Amino acid sequence: MLVDYHIHTKKCGHARGEMHEYVEAAIARGLPEMGFSDHMPLPYLPLDEEYVMPAARFPEYLADAARLQEKYPRIRIRLGVEADFIPGYTEQLVQILSGYPLDYVYGSVHFIDGWLHDDSRFIDGYQRRGVDNVYRDYFRLVQEAAESGAFDILSHLDLVKKFGFRPQRDIRGLLEETVAAVAESGKCIEINTSGLRKPVKEIYPGRELLELLFQASVPVTLGSDAHAPEEVASDFDLAVALLRQVGYRRIATFRRRRRYLVDL
Ligand code: ZN
Ligand code: FE
Ligand code: FE
Ligand code: ZN
């Protein structure tokens, strides 16, 4: 069984397509289950209008997902969010999240000290800070995000490779530390196929990292990070092939923030 849990919508300001169009795309792809995970508005985010959903839109997002589940009984529709990890705000985040009937919460490290490292407008930061430093800072934040316990799924675990910048230093130790932190947290990661549509042209996480995660028994779920309806479940054949090669036979699904493993 396959799911696509990483789906954005027009409501965040930089994705295309209404929510029902994503549902119809998921049905057309034959998915038995899908989930929305749009960028969640958070009061302490260094905000950019077209980066997360405006706060006023969030109730509508929740209501629309519930309405769509009634309208499309042939697919299970889960409701999640993608939330940014910003150090020092865990308590506030946990408090905010507890007020909503969410099935799962993705945790993402998009910001390194206020720098949006995955936005091509600010790509000069890699040279300015030095790629090795960026990798170190990024993975330390991922470790902190895991340790925070605030998230059910850690998003695109090696997102820092998005533009194809590779470290000069050997980062095996950094990856091992990261995997240990994720395993210790008891949380889940995702296979995110959007990297194939980015300059790096690689799934997140890459094979070496995924092998370490498998050895550490970290569960995995599946997401396309769709920002357009036609991207739903994109390249899932490659994702499943990679999972199987590495040894995974089950994926994680979520309901009301509880995790269930199902056969691939
Ligand atoms: Zn987005
Ligand atoms: Fe993201
Ligand atoms: Fe996303
Ligand atoms: Zn994402």
PDB file of C-alpha atoms and ligand atoms in Angstrom:
ATOM      1  CA  MET A   1       0.000   0.000   0.000  1.00  0.00           C
ATOM      2  CA  LEU A   2       1.208   3.502  -0.847  1.00  0.00           C
ATOM      3  CA  VAL A   3       0.359   6.912   0.586  1.00  0.00           C
ATOM      4  CA  ASP A   4       1.330  10.432  -0.364  1.00  0.00           C
ATOM      5  CA  TYR A   5       1.478  12.476   2.822  1.00  0.00           C
ATOM      6  CA  HIS A   6       3.423  15.494   1.596  1.00  0.00           C
ATOM      7  CA  ILE A   7       0.965  17.589  -0.405  1.00  0.00           C
ATOM      8  CA  HIS A   8       0.727  21.379  -0.514  1.00  0.00           C
ATOM      9  CA  THR A   9      -2.178  23.466  -1.798  1.00  0.00           C
ATOM     10  CA  LYS A  10      -2.831  26.860  -3.280  1.00  0.00           C
ATOM     11  CA  LYS A  11      -3.543  28.168   0.218  1.00  0.00           C
ATOM     12  CA  CYS A  12       0.170  28.533   1.054  1.00  0.00           C
ATOM     13  CA  GLY A  13       0.643  31.125  -1.669  1.00  0.00           C
ATOM     14  CA  HIS A  14       3.294  29.364  -3.770  1.00  0.00           C
ATOM     15  CA  ALA A  15       1.609  26.113  -4.826  1.00  0.00           C
ATOM     16  CA  ARG A  16      -0.893  25.673  -7.640  1.00  0.00           C
ATOM     17  CA  GLY A  17      -4.240  23.882  -7.527  1.00  0.00           C
ATOM     18  CA  GLU A  18      -7.279  23.649  -5.264  1.00  0.00           C
ATOM     19  CA  MET A  19      -7.462  20.964  -2.627  1.00  0.00           C
ATOM     20  CA  HIS A  20     -10.049  18.935  -4.530  1.00  0.00           C
ATOM     21  CA  GLU A  21      -7.743  18.812  -7.540  1.00  0.00           C
ATOM     22  CA  TYR A  22      -5.075  17.141  -5.395  1.00  0.00           C
ATOM     23  CA  VAL A  23      -7.626  14.619  -4.159  1.00  0.00           C
ATOM     24  CA  GLU A  24      -8.699  13.843  -7.704  1.00  0.00           C
ATOM     25  CA  ALA A  25      -5.069  13.456  -8.750  1.00  0.00           C
ATOM     26  CA  ALA A  26      -4.444  11.033  -5.879  1.00  0.00           C
ATOM     27  CA  ILE A  27      -7.505   8.980  -6.865  1.00  0.00           C
ATOM     28  CA  ALA A  28      -6.364   8.965 -10.496  1.00  0.00           C
ATOM     29  CA  ARG A  29      -2.970   7.642  -9.351  1.00  0.00           C
ATOM     30  CA  GLY A  30      -4.718   4.846  -7.473  1.00  0.00           C
ATOM     31  CA  LEU A  31      -3.654   5.866  -3.977  1.00  0.00           C
ATOM     32  CA  PRO A  32      -5.842   4.424  -1.190  1.00  0.00           C
ATOM     33  CA  GLU A  33      -4.693   7.194   1.148  1.00  0.00           C
ATOM     34  CA  MET A  34      -3.309  10.716   0.890  1.00  0.00           C
ATOM     35  CA  GLY A  35      -2.689  13.575   3.260  1.00  0.00           C
ATOM     36  CA  PHE A  36      -2.394  17.333   3.077  1.00  0.00           C
ATOM     37  CA  SER A  37       0.633  18.911   4.726  1.00  0.00           C
ATOM     38  CA  ASP A  38       0.574  22.541   3.809  1.00  0.00           C
ATOM     39  CA  HIS A  39       2.965  25.103   5.312  1.00  0.00           C
ATOM     40  CA  MET A  40       1.568  25.983   8.701  1.00  0.00           C
ATOM     41  CA  PRO A  41       1.396  29.611   9.825  1.00  0.00           C
ATOM     42  CA  LEU A  42       3.321  30.085  13.077  1.00  0.00           C
ATOM     43  CA  PRO A  43       3.389  33.406  14.917  1.00  0.00           C
ATOM     44  CA  TYR A  44       7.164  33.377  15.492  1.00  0.00           C
ATOM     45  CA  LEU A  45       8.264  32.513  11.940  1.00  0.00           C
ATOM     46  CA  PRO A  46      10.503  34.988  10.117  1.00  0.00           C
ATOM     47  CA  LEU A  47       7.664  35.477   7.740  1.00  0.00           C
ATOM     48  CA  ASP A  48       7.512  35.927   4.035  1.00  0.00           C
ATOM     49  CA  GLU A  49       3.978  36.385   2.659  1.00  0.00           C
ATOM     50  CA  GLU A  50       4.250  33.779  -0.036  1.00  0.00           C
ATOM     51  CA  TYR A  51       6.106  31.278   2.127  1.00  0.00           C
ATOM     52  CA  VAL A  52       3.426  29.949   4.500  1.00  0.00           C
ATOM     53  CA  MET A  53      -0.328  30.077   4.544  1.00  0.00           C
ATOM     54  CA  PRO A  54      -1.714  33.314   6.028  1.00  0.00           C
ATOM     55  CA  ALA A  55      -3.028  32.574   9.533  1.00  0.00           C
ATOM     56  CA  ALA A  56      -6.529  33.676   8.533  1.00  0.00           C
ATOM     57  CA  ARG A  57      -6.616  30.849   5.983  1.00  0.00           C
ATOM     58  CA  PHE A  58      -5.770  28.029   8.365  1.00  0.00           C
ATOM     59  CA  PRO A  59      -9.307  27.305   9.684  1.00  0.00           C
ATOM     60  CA  GLU A  60     -10.517  27.105   6.073  1.00  0.00           C
ATOM     61  CA  TYR A  61      -7.722  24.591   5.310  1.00  0.00           C
ATOM     62  CA  LEU A  62      -8.855  22.358   8.188  1.00  0.00           C
ATOM     63  CA  ALA A  63     -12.533  22.626   7.242  1.00  0.00           C
ATOM     64  CA  ASP A  64     -11.924  21.989   3.543  1.00  0.00           C
ATOM     65  CA  ALA A  65     -10.005  18.797   4.263  1.00  0.00           C
ATOM     66  CA  ALA A  66     -12.869  17.483   6.398  1.00  0.00           C
ATOM     67  CA  ARG A  67     -15.404  18.399   3.735  1.00  0.00           C
ATOM     68  CA  LEU A  68     -13.396  16.703   1.014  1.00  0.00           C
ATOM     69  CA  GLN A  69     -13.291  13.470   2.991  1.00  0.00           C
ATOM     70  CA  GLU A  70     -17.101  13.415   2.883  1.00  0.00           C
ATOM     71  CA  LYS A  71     -17.176  14.218  -0.788  1.00  0.00           C
ATOM     72  CA  TYR A  72     -14.579  11.589  -1.788  1.00  0.00           C
ATOM     73  CA  PRO A  73     -15.218   8.436   0.279  1.00  0.00           C
ATOM     74  CA  ARG A  74     -13.163   6.269  -2.098  1.00  0.00           C
ATOM     75  CA  ILE A  75      -9.885   7.620  -0.728  1.00  0.00           C
ATOM     76  CA  ARG A  76      -8.771   8.187   2.865  1.00  0.00           C
ATOM     77  CA  ILE A  77      -7.783  11.807   3.342  1.00  0.00           C
ATOM     78  CA  ARG A  78      -5.484  12.602   6.230  1.00  0.00           C
ATOM     79  CA  LEU A  79      -4.860  16.063   7.561  1.00  0.00           C
ATOM     80  CA  GLY A  80      -1.372  17.159   8.426  1.00  0.00           C
ATOM     81  CA  VAL A  81       0.851  20.209   8.356  1.00  0.00           C
ATOM     82  CA  GLU A  82       4.443  20.983   7.503  1.00  0.00           C
ATOM     83  CA  ALA A  83       5.836  23.026  10.383  1.00  0.00           C
ATOM     84  CA  ASP A  84       9.189  24.779  10.455  1.00  0.00           C
ATOM     85  CA  PHE A  85      11.620  23.922  13.203  1.00  0.00           C
ATOM     86  CA  ILE A  86      12.960  27.074  14.848  1.00  0.00           C
ATOM     87  CA  PRO A  87      15.124  26.461  17.931  1.00  0.00           C
ATOM     88  CA  GLY A  88      13.727  27.880  21.154  1.00  0.00           C
ATOM     89  CA  TYR A  89      10.066  27.670  20.130  1.00  0.00           C
ATOM     90  CA  THR A  90       9.302  24.015  20.798  1.00  0.00           C
ATOM     91  CA  GLU A  91       6.994  24.641  23.727  1.00  0.00           C
ATOM     92  CA  GLN A  92       5.031  27.205  21.790  1.00  0.00           C
ATOM     93  CA  LEU A  93       4.810  24.907  18.783  1.00  0.00           C
ATOM     94  CA  VAL A  94       3.604  21.926  20.808  1.00  0.00           C
ATOM     95  CA  GLN A  95       0.990  24.140  22.422  1.00  0.00           C
ATOM     96  CA  ILE A  96      -0.263  25.422  19.048  1.00  0.00           C
ATOM     97  CA  LEU A  97      -0.335  21.969  17.448  1.00  0.00           C
ATOM     98  CA  SER A  98      -2.326  20.485  20.310  1.00  0.00           C
ATOM     99  CA  GLY A  99      -5.240  22.761  19.387  1.00  0.00           C
ATOM    100  CA  TYR A 100      -5.923  21.074  16.033  1.00  0.00           C
ATOM    101  CA  PRO A 101      -7.254  17.645  15.017  1.00  0.00           C
ATOM    102  CA  LEU A 102      -4.171  16.706  12.998  1.00  0.00           C
ATOM    103  CA  ASP A 103      -3.244  13.232  11.785  1.00  0.00           C
ATOM    104  CA  TYR A 104       0.483  14.024  11.557  1.00  0.00           C
ATOM    105  CA  VAL A 105       2.988  16.848  11.736  1.00  0.00           C
ATOM    106  CA  TYR A 106       5.993  17.181   9.455  1.00  0.00           C
ATOM    107  CA  GLY A 107       9.015  18.955  10.880  1.00  0.00           C
ATOM    108  CA  SER A 108      11.227  20.824   8.448  1.00  0.00           C
ATOM    109  CA  VAL A 109      14.513  22.647   8.728  1.00  0.00           C
ATOM    110  CA  HIS A 110      14.129  25.370   6.106  1.00  0.00           C
ATOM    111  CA  PHE A 111      15.782  28.081   8.217  1.00  0.00           C
ATOM    112  CA  ILE A 112      19.385  28.191   9.415  1.00  0.00           C
ATOM    113  CA  ASP A 113      19.662  31.225  11.737  1.00  0.00           C
ATOM    114  CA  GLY A 114      16.916  32.989   9.791  1.00  0.00           C
ATOM    115  CA  TRP A 115      18.424  32.102   6.395  1.00  0.00           C
ATOM    116  CA  LEU A 116      16.033  30.257   4.071  1.00  0.00           C
ATOM    117  CA  HIS A 117      18.604  27.834   2.682  1.00  0.00           C
ATOM    118  CA  ASP A 118      16.226  26.037   0.296  1.00  0.00           C
ATOM    119  CA  ASP A 119      15.080  29.195  -1.511  1.00  0.00           C
ATOM    120  CA  SER A 120      16.942  29.877  -4.747  1.00  0.00           C
ATOM    121  CA  ARG A 121      16.658  33.636  -4.152  1.00  0.00           C
ATOM    122  CA  PHE A 122      19.116  33.292  -1.258  1.00  0.00           C
ATOM    123  CA  ILE A 123      21.395  30.682  -2.784  1.00  0.00           C
ATOM    124  CA  ASP A 124      24.477  32.920  -2.336  1.00  0.00           C
ATOM    125  CA  GLY A 125      24.416  31.904   1.339  1.00  0.00           C
ATOM    126  CA  TYR A 126      26.123  28.598   0.474  1.00  0.00           C
ATOM    127  CA  GLN A 127      29.272  30.313  -0.748  1.00  0.00           C
ATOM    128  CA  ARG A 128      29.180  33.035   1.875  1.00  0.00           C
ATOM    129  CA  ARG A 129      28.863  30.633   4.806  1.00  0.00           C
ATOM    130  CA  GLY A 130      30.849  27.809   3.243  1.00  0.00           C
ATOM    131  CA  VAL A 131      29.185  24.572   2.159  1.00  0.00           C
ATOM    132  CA  ASP A 132      30.815  22.452   4.894  1.00  0.00           C
ATOM    133  CA  ASN A 133      29.536  24.830   7.577  1.00  0.00           C
ATOM    134  CA  VAL A 134      26.068  24.865   6.063  1.00  0.00           C
ATOM    135  CA  TYR A 135      25.920  21.042   6.122  1.00  0.00           C
ATOM    136  CA  ARG A 136      27.093  20.950   9.748  1.00  0.00           C
ATOM    137  CA  ASP A 137      24.601  23.621  10.863  1.00  0.00           C
ATOM    138  CA  TYR A 138      21.767  22.062   8.893  1.00  0.00           C
ATOM    139  CA  PHE A 139      22.187  18.538  10.273  1.00  0.00           C
ATOM    140  CA  ARG A 140      22.621  19.837  13.828  1.00  0.00           C
ATOM    141  CA  LEU A 141      19.252  21.557  13.466  1.00  0.00           C
ATOM    142  CA  VAL A 142      17.723  18.342  12.129  1.00  0.00           C
ATOM    143  CA  GLN A 143      19.061  16.557  15.224  1.00  0.00           C
ATOM    144  CA  GLU A 144      17.524  19.235  17.444  1.00  0.00           C
ATOM    145  CA  ALA A 145      14.244  18.978  15.562  1.00  0.00           C
ATOM    146  CA  ALA A 146      14.198  15.216  16.193  1.00  0.00           C
ATOM    147  CA  GLU A 147      15.130  15.685  19.854  1.00  0.00           C
ATOM    148  CA  SER A 148      12.359  18.267  20.309  1.00  0.00           C
ATOM    149  CA  GLY A 149       9.810  15.466  19.959  1.00  0.00           C
ATOM    150  CA  ALA A 150       7.381  17.968  18.431  1.00  0.00           C
ATOM    151  CA  PHE A 151       7.148  16.292  15.012  1.00  0.00           C
ATOM    152  CA  ASP A 152       5.853  12.922  13.840  1.00  0.00           C
ATOM    153  CA  ILE A 153       7.802  12.908  10.576  1.00  0.00           C
ATOM    154  CA  LEU A 154      11.078  14.645   9.766  1.00  0.00           C
ATOM    155  CA  SER A 155      10.781  16.061   6.250  1.00  0.00           C
ATOM    156  CA  HIS A 156      13.295  15.752   3.408  1.00  0.00           C
ATOM    157  CA  LEU A 157      16.096  14.807   5.793  1.00  0.00           C
ATOM    158  CA  ASP A 158      19.000  15.928   3.580  1.00  0.00           C
ATOM    159  CA  LEU A 159      17.278  18.934   1.991  1.00  0.00           C
ATOM    160  CA  VAL A 160      20.568  20.853   2.224  1.00  0.00           C
ATOM    161  CA  LYS A 161      21.745  19.069  -0.951  1.00  0.00           C
ATOM    162  CA  LYS A 162      18.864  20.578  -2.977  1.00  0.00           C
ATOM    163  CA  PHE A 163      20.966  22.847  -5.203  1.00  0.00           C
ATOM    164  CA  GLY A 164      23.704  20.283  -5.685  1.00  0.00           C
ATOM    165  CA  PHE A 165      26.280  21.813  -3.334  1.00  0.00           C
ATOM    166  CA  ARG A 166      28.270  18.953  -1.845  1.00  0.00           C
ATOM    167  CA  PRO A 167      30.513  19.109   1.192  1.00  0.00           C
ATOM    168  CA  GLN A 168      34.269  18.755   0.792  1.00  0.00           C
ATOM    169  CA  ARG A 169      34.634  17.207   4.204  1.00  0.00           C
ATOM    170  CA  ASP A 170      33.585  13.601   4.858  1.00  0.00           C
ATOM    171  CA  ILE A 171      30.165  13.900   6.537  1.00  0.00           C
ATOM    172  CA  ARG A 172      29.674  10.248   7.459  1.00  0.00           C
ATOM    173  CA  GLY A 173      30.014  11.101  11.155  1.00  0.00           C
ATOM    174  CA  LEU A 174      27.482  13.908  10.852  1.00  0.00           C
ATOM    175  CA  LEU A 175      25.017  11.571   9.133  1.00  0.00           C
ATOM    176  CA  GLU A 176      25.559   8.896  11.796  1.00  0.00           C
ATOM    177  CA  GLU A 177      24.937  11.409  14.580  1.00  0.00           C
ATOM    178  CA  THR A 178      21.776  12.544  12.826  1.00  0.00           C
ATOM    179  CA  VAL A 179      20.490   9.000  12.392  1.00  0.00           C
ATOM    180  CA  ALA A 180      21.232   8.264  16.054  1.00  0.00           C
ATOM    181  CA  ALA A 181      19.232  11.340  17.100  1.00  0.00           C
ATOM    182  CA  VAL A 182      16.286  10.372  14.903  1.00  0.00           C
ATOM    183  CA  ALA A 183      16.349   6.742  16.077  1.00  0.00           C
ATOM    184  CA  GLU A 184      16.550   7.846  19.703  1.00  0.00           C
ATOM    185  CA  SER A 185      13.556  10.167  19.218  1.00  0.00           C
ATOM    186  CA  GLY A 186      11.389   7.264  18.049  1.00  0.00           C
ATOM    187  CA  LYS A 187      10.070   9.389  15.191  1.00  0.00           C
ATOM    188  CA  CYS A 188       9.665   8.705  11.492  1.00  0.00           C
ATOM    189  CA  ILE A 189      11.249  10.051   8.320  1.00  0.00           C
ATOM    190  CA  GLU A 190       9.930  10.334   4.775  1.00  0.00           C
ATOM    191  CA  ILE A 191      11.064   9.364   1.342  1.00  0.00           C
ATOM    192  CA  ASN A 192      10.487  12.650  -0.462  1.00  0.00           C
ATOM    193  CA  THR A 193      10.625  12.487  -4.245  1.00  0.00           C
ATOM    194  CA  SER A 194      10.737  16.247  -4.832  1.00  0.00           C
ATOM    195  CA  GLY A 195      14.545  16.189  -4.886  1.00  0.00           C
ATOM    196  CA  LEU A 196      14.265  14.492  -8.283  1.00  0.00           C
ATOM    197  CA  ARG A 197      12.621  17.683  -9.557  1.00  0.00           C
ATOM    198  CA  LYS A 198      15.355  19.918  -8.128  1.00  0.00           C
ATOM    199  CA  PRO A 199      18.941  20.603  -9.318  1.00  0.00           C
ATOM    200  CA  VAL A 200      20.320  17.741  -7.179  1.00  0.00           C
ATOM    201  CA  LYS A 201      18.068  15.236  -9.043  1.00  0.00           C
ATOM    202  CA  GLU A 202      18.060  12.838  -6.116  1.00  0.00           C
ATOM    203  CA  ILE A 203      15.458  11.529  -3.690  1.00  0.00           C
ATOM    204  CA  TYR A 204      15.633  12.802  -0.089  1.00  0.00           C
ATOM    205  CA  PRO A 205      17.233  11.099   1.765  1.00  0.00           C
ATOM    206  CA  GLY A 206      20.008   9.765  -0.441  1.00  0.00           C
ATOM    207  CA  ARG A 207      20.822   6.081  -0.433  1.00  0.00           C
ATOM    208  CA  GLU A 208      23.726   6.186   2.027  1.00  0.00           C
ATOM    209  CA  LEU A 209      21.640   8.048   4.586  1.00  0.00           C
ATOM    210  CA  LEU A 210      18.620   5.812   3.985  1.00  0.00           C
ATOM    211  CA  GLU A 211      20.758   2.710   4.591  1.00  0.00           C
ATOM    212  CA  LEU A 212      21.871   4.100   7.941  1.00  0.00           C
ATOM    213  CA  LEU A 213      18.256   4.883   8.824  1.00  0.00           C
ATOM    214  CA  PHE A 214      17.173   1.351   7.921  1.00  0.00           C
ATOM    215  CA  GLN A 215      19.966  -0.168  10.018  1.00  0.00           C
ATOM    216  CA  ALA A 216      18.776   1.972  12.929  1.00  0.00           C
ATOM    217  CA  SER A 217      15.164   0.730  12.397  1.00  0.00           C
ATOM    218  CA  VAL A 218      13.804   4.213  11.706  1.00  0.00           C
ATOM    219  CA  PRO A 219      10.339   3.957  10.084  1.00  0.00           C
ATOM    220  CA  VAL A 220       9.627   5.741   6.837  1.00  0.00           C
ATOM    221  CA  THR A 221       6.620   7.197   5.086  1.00  0.00           C
ATOM    222  CA  LEU A 222       6.169   8.556   1.569  1.00  0.00           C
ATOM    223  CA  GLY A 223       5.657  12.036   0.147  1.00  0.00           C
ATOM    224  CA  SER A 224       5.922  13.808  -3.185  1.00  0.00           C
ATOM    225  CA  ASP A 225       6.026  17.358  -1.742  1.00  0.00           C
ATOM    226  CA  ALA A 226       3.561  18.195  -4.521  1.00  0.00           C
ATOM    227  CA  HIS A 227       3.099  21.899  -5.218  1.00  0.00           C
ATOM    228  CA  ALA A 228       0.898  21.149  -8.249  1.00  0.00           C
ATOM    229  CA  PRO A 229      -1.778  18.439  -8.650  1.00  0.00           C
ATOM    230  CA  GLU A 230       0.151  16.601 -11.362  1.00  0.00           C
ATOM    231  CA  GLU A 231       3.031  16.102  -8.915  1.00  0.00           C
ATOM    232  CA  VAL A 232       1.000  13.873  -6.584  1.00  0.00           C
ATOM    233  CA  ALA A 233       2.782  10.519  -6.183  1.00  0.00           C
ATOM    234  CA  SER A 234       5.400  11.571  -8.702  1.00  0.00           C
ATOM    235  CA  ASP A 235       8.260   9.090  -9.088  1.00  0.00           C
ATOM    236  CA  PHE A 236       6.809   6.776  -6.459  1.00  0.00           C
ATOM    237  CA  ASP A 237       7.989   3.818  -8.557  1.00  0.00           C
ATOM    238  CA  LEU A 238      11.565   4.999  -7.966  1.00  0.00           C
ATOM    239  CA  ALA A 239      10.885   5.644  -4.285  1.00  0.00           C
ATOM    240  CA  VAL A 240       9.497   2.148  -3.761  1.00  0.00           C
ATOM    241  CA  ALA A 241      12.391   0.587  -5.664  1.00  0.00           C
ATOM    242  CA  LEU A 242      14.871   2.449  -3.450  1.00  0.00           C
ATOM    243  CA  LEU A 243      13.034   1.445  -0.270  1.00  0.00           C
ATOM    244  CA  ARG A 244      13.031  -2.203  -1.295  1.00  0.00           C
ATOM    245  CA  GLN A 245      16.707  -2.193  -2.279  1.00  0.00           C
ATOM    246  CA  VAL A 246      17.609  -0.775   1.103  1.00  0.00           C
ATOM    247  CA  GLY A 247      15.459  -3.373   2.878  1.00  0.00           C
ATOM    248  CA  TYR A 248      12.248  -1.621   3.859  1.00  0.00           C
ATOM    249  CA  ARG A 249       9.100  -3.760   3.557  1.00  0.00           C
ATOM    250  CA  ARG A 250       6.654  -1.543   5.447  1.00  0.00           C
ATOM    251  CA  ILE A 251       5.772   2.130   5.566  1.00  0.00           C
ATOM    252  CA  ALA A 252       4.265   4.250   8.305  1.00  0.00           C
ATOM    253  CA  THR A 253       0.768   5.691   8.139  1.00  0.00           C
ATOM    254  CA  PHE A 254      -0.807   8.090  10.621  1.00  0.00           C
ATOM    255  CA  ARG A 255      -4.165   8.712  12.197  1.00  0.00           C
ATOM    256  CA  ARG A 256      -4.642  11.331  14.907  1.00  0.00           C
ATOM    257  CA  ARG A 257      -0.899  11.415  15.466  1.00  0.00           C
ATOM    258  CA  ARG A 258      -0.628   7.676  16.034  1.00  0.00           C
ATOM    259  CA  ARG A 259       1.598   5.636  13.780  1.00  0.00           C
ATOM    260  CA  TYR A 260       0.658   2.376  12.039  1.00  0.00           C
ATOM    261  CA  LEU A 261       2.965   0.258   9.882  1.00  0.00           C
ATOM    262  CA  VAL A 262       1.529  -1.246   6.688  1.00  0.00           C
ATOM    263  CA  ASP A 263       3.077  -3.521   4.066  1.00  0.00           C
ATOM    264  CA  LEU A 264       4.580  -1.774   1.073  1.00  0.00           C
TER     265      LEU A 264
HETATM  266 ZN    ZN B   1       6.159  24.865  -0.290  1.00  0.00          ZN
HETATM  267 FE    FE B   2       9.858  21.659   3.105  1.00  0.00          FE
HETATM  268 FE    FE B   3       6.661  20.681   1.577  1.00  0.00          FE
HETATM  269 ZN    ZN B   4       8.710  20.175   2.199  1.00  0.00          ZN
END
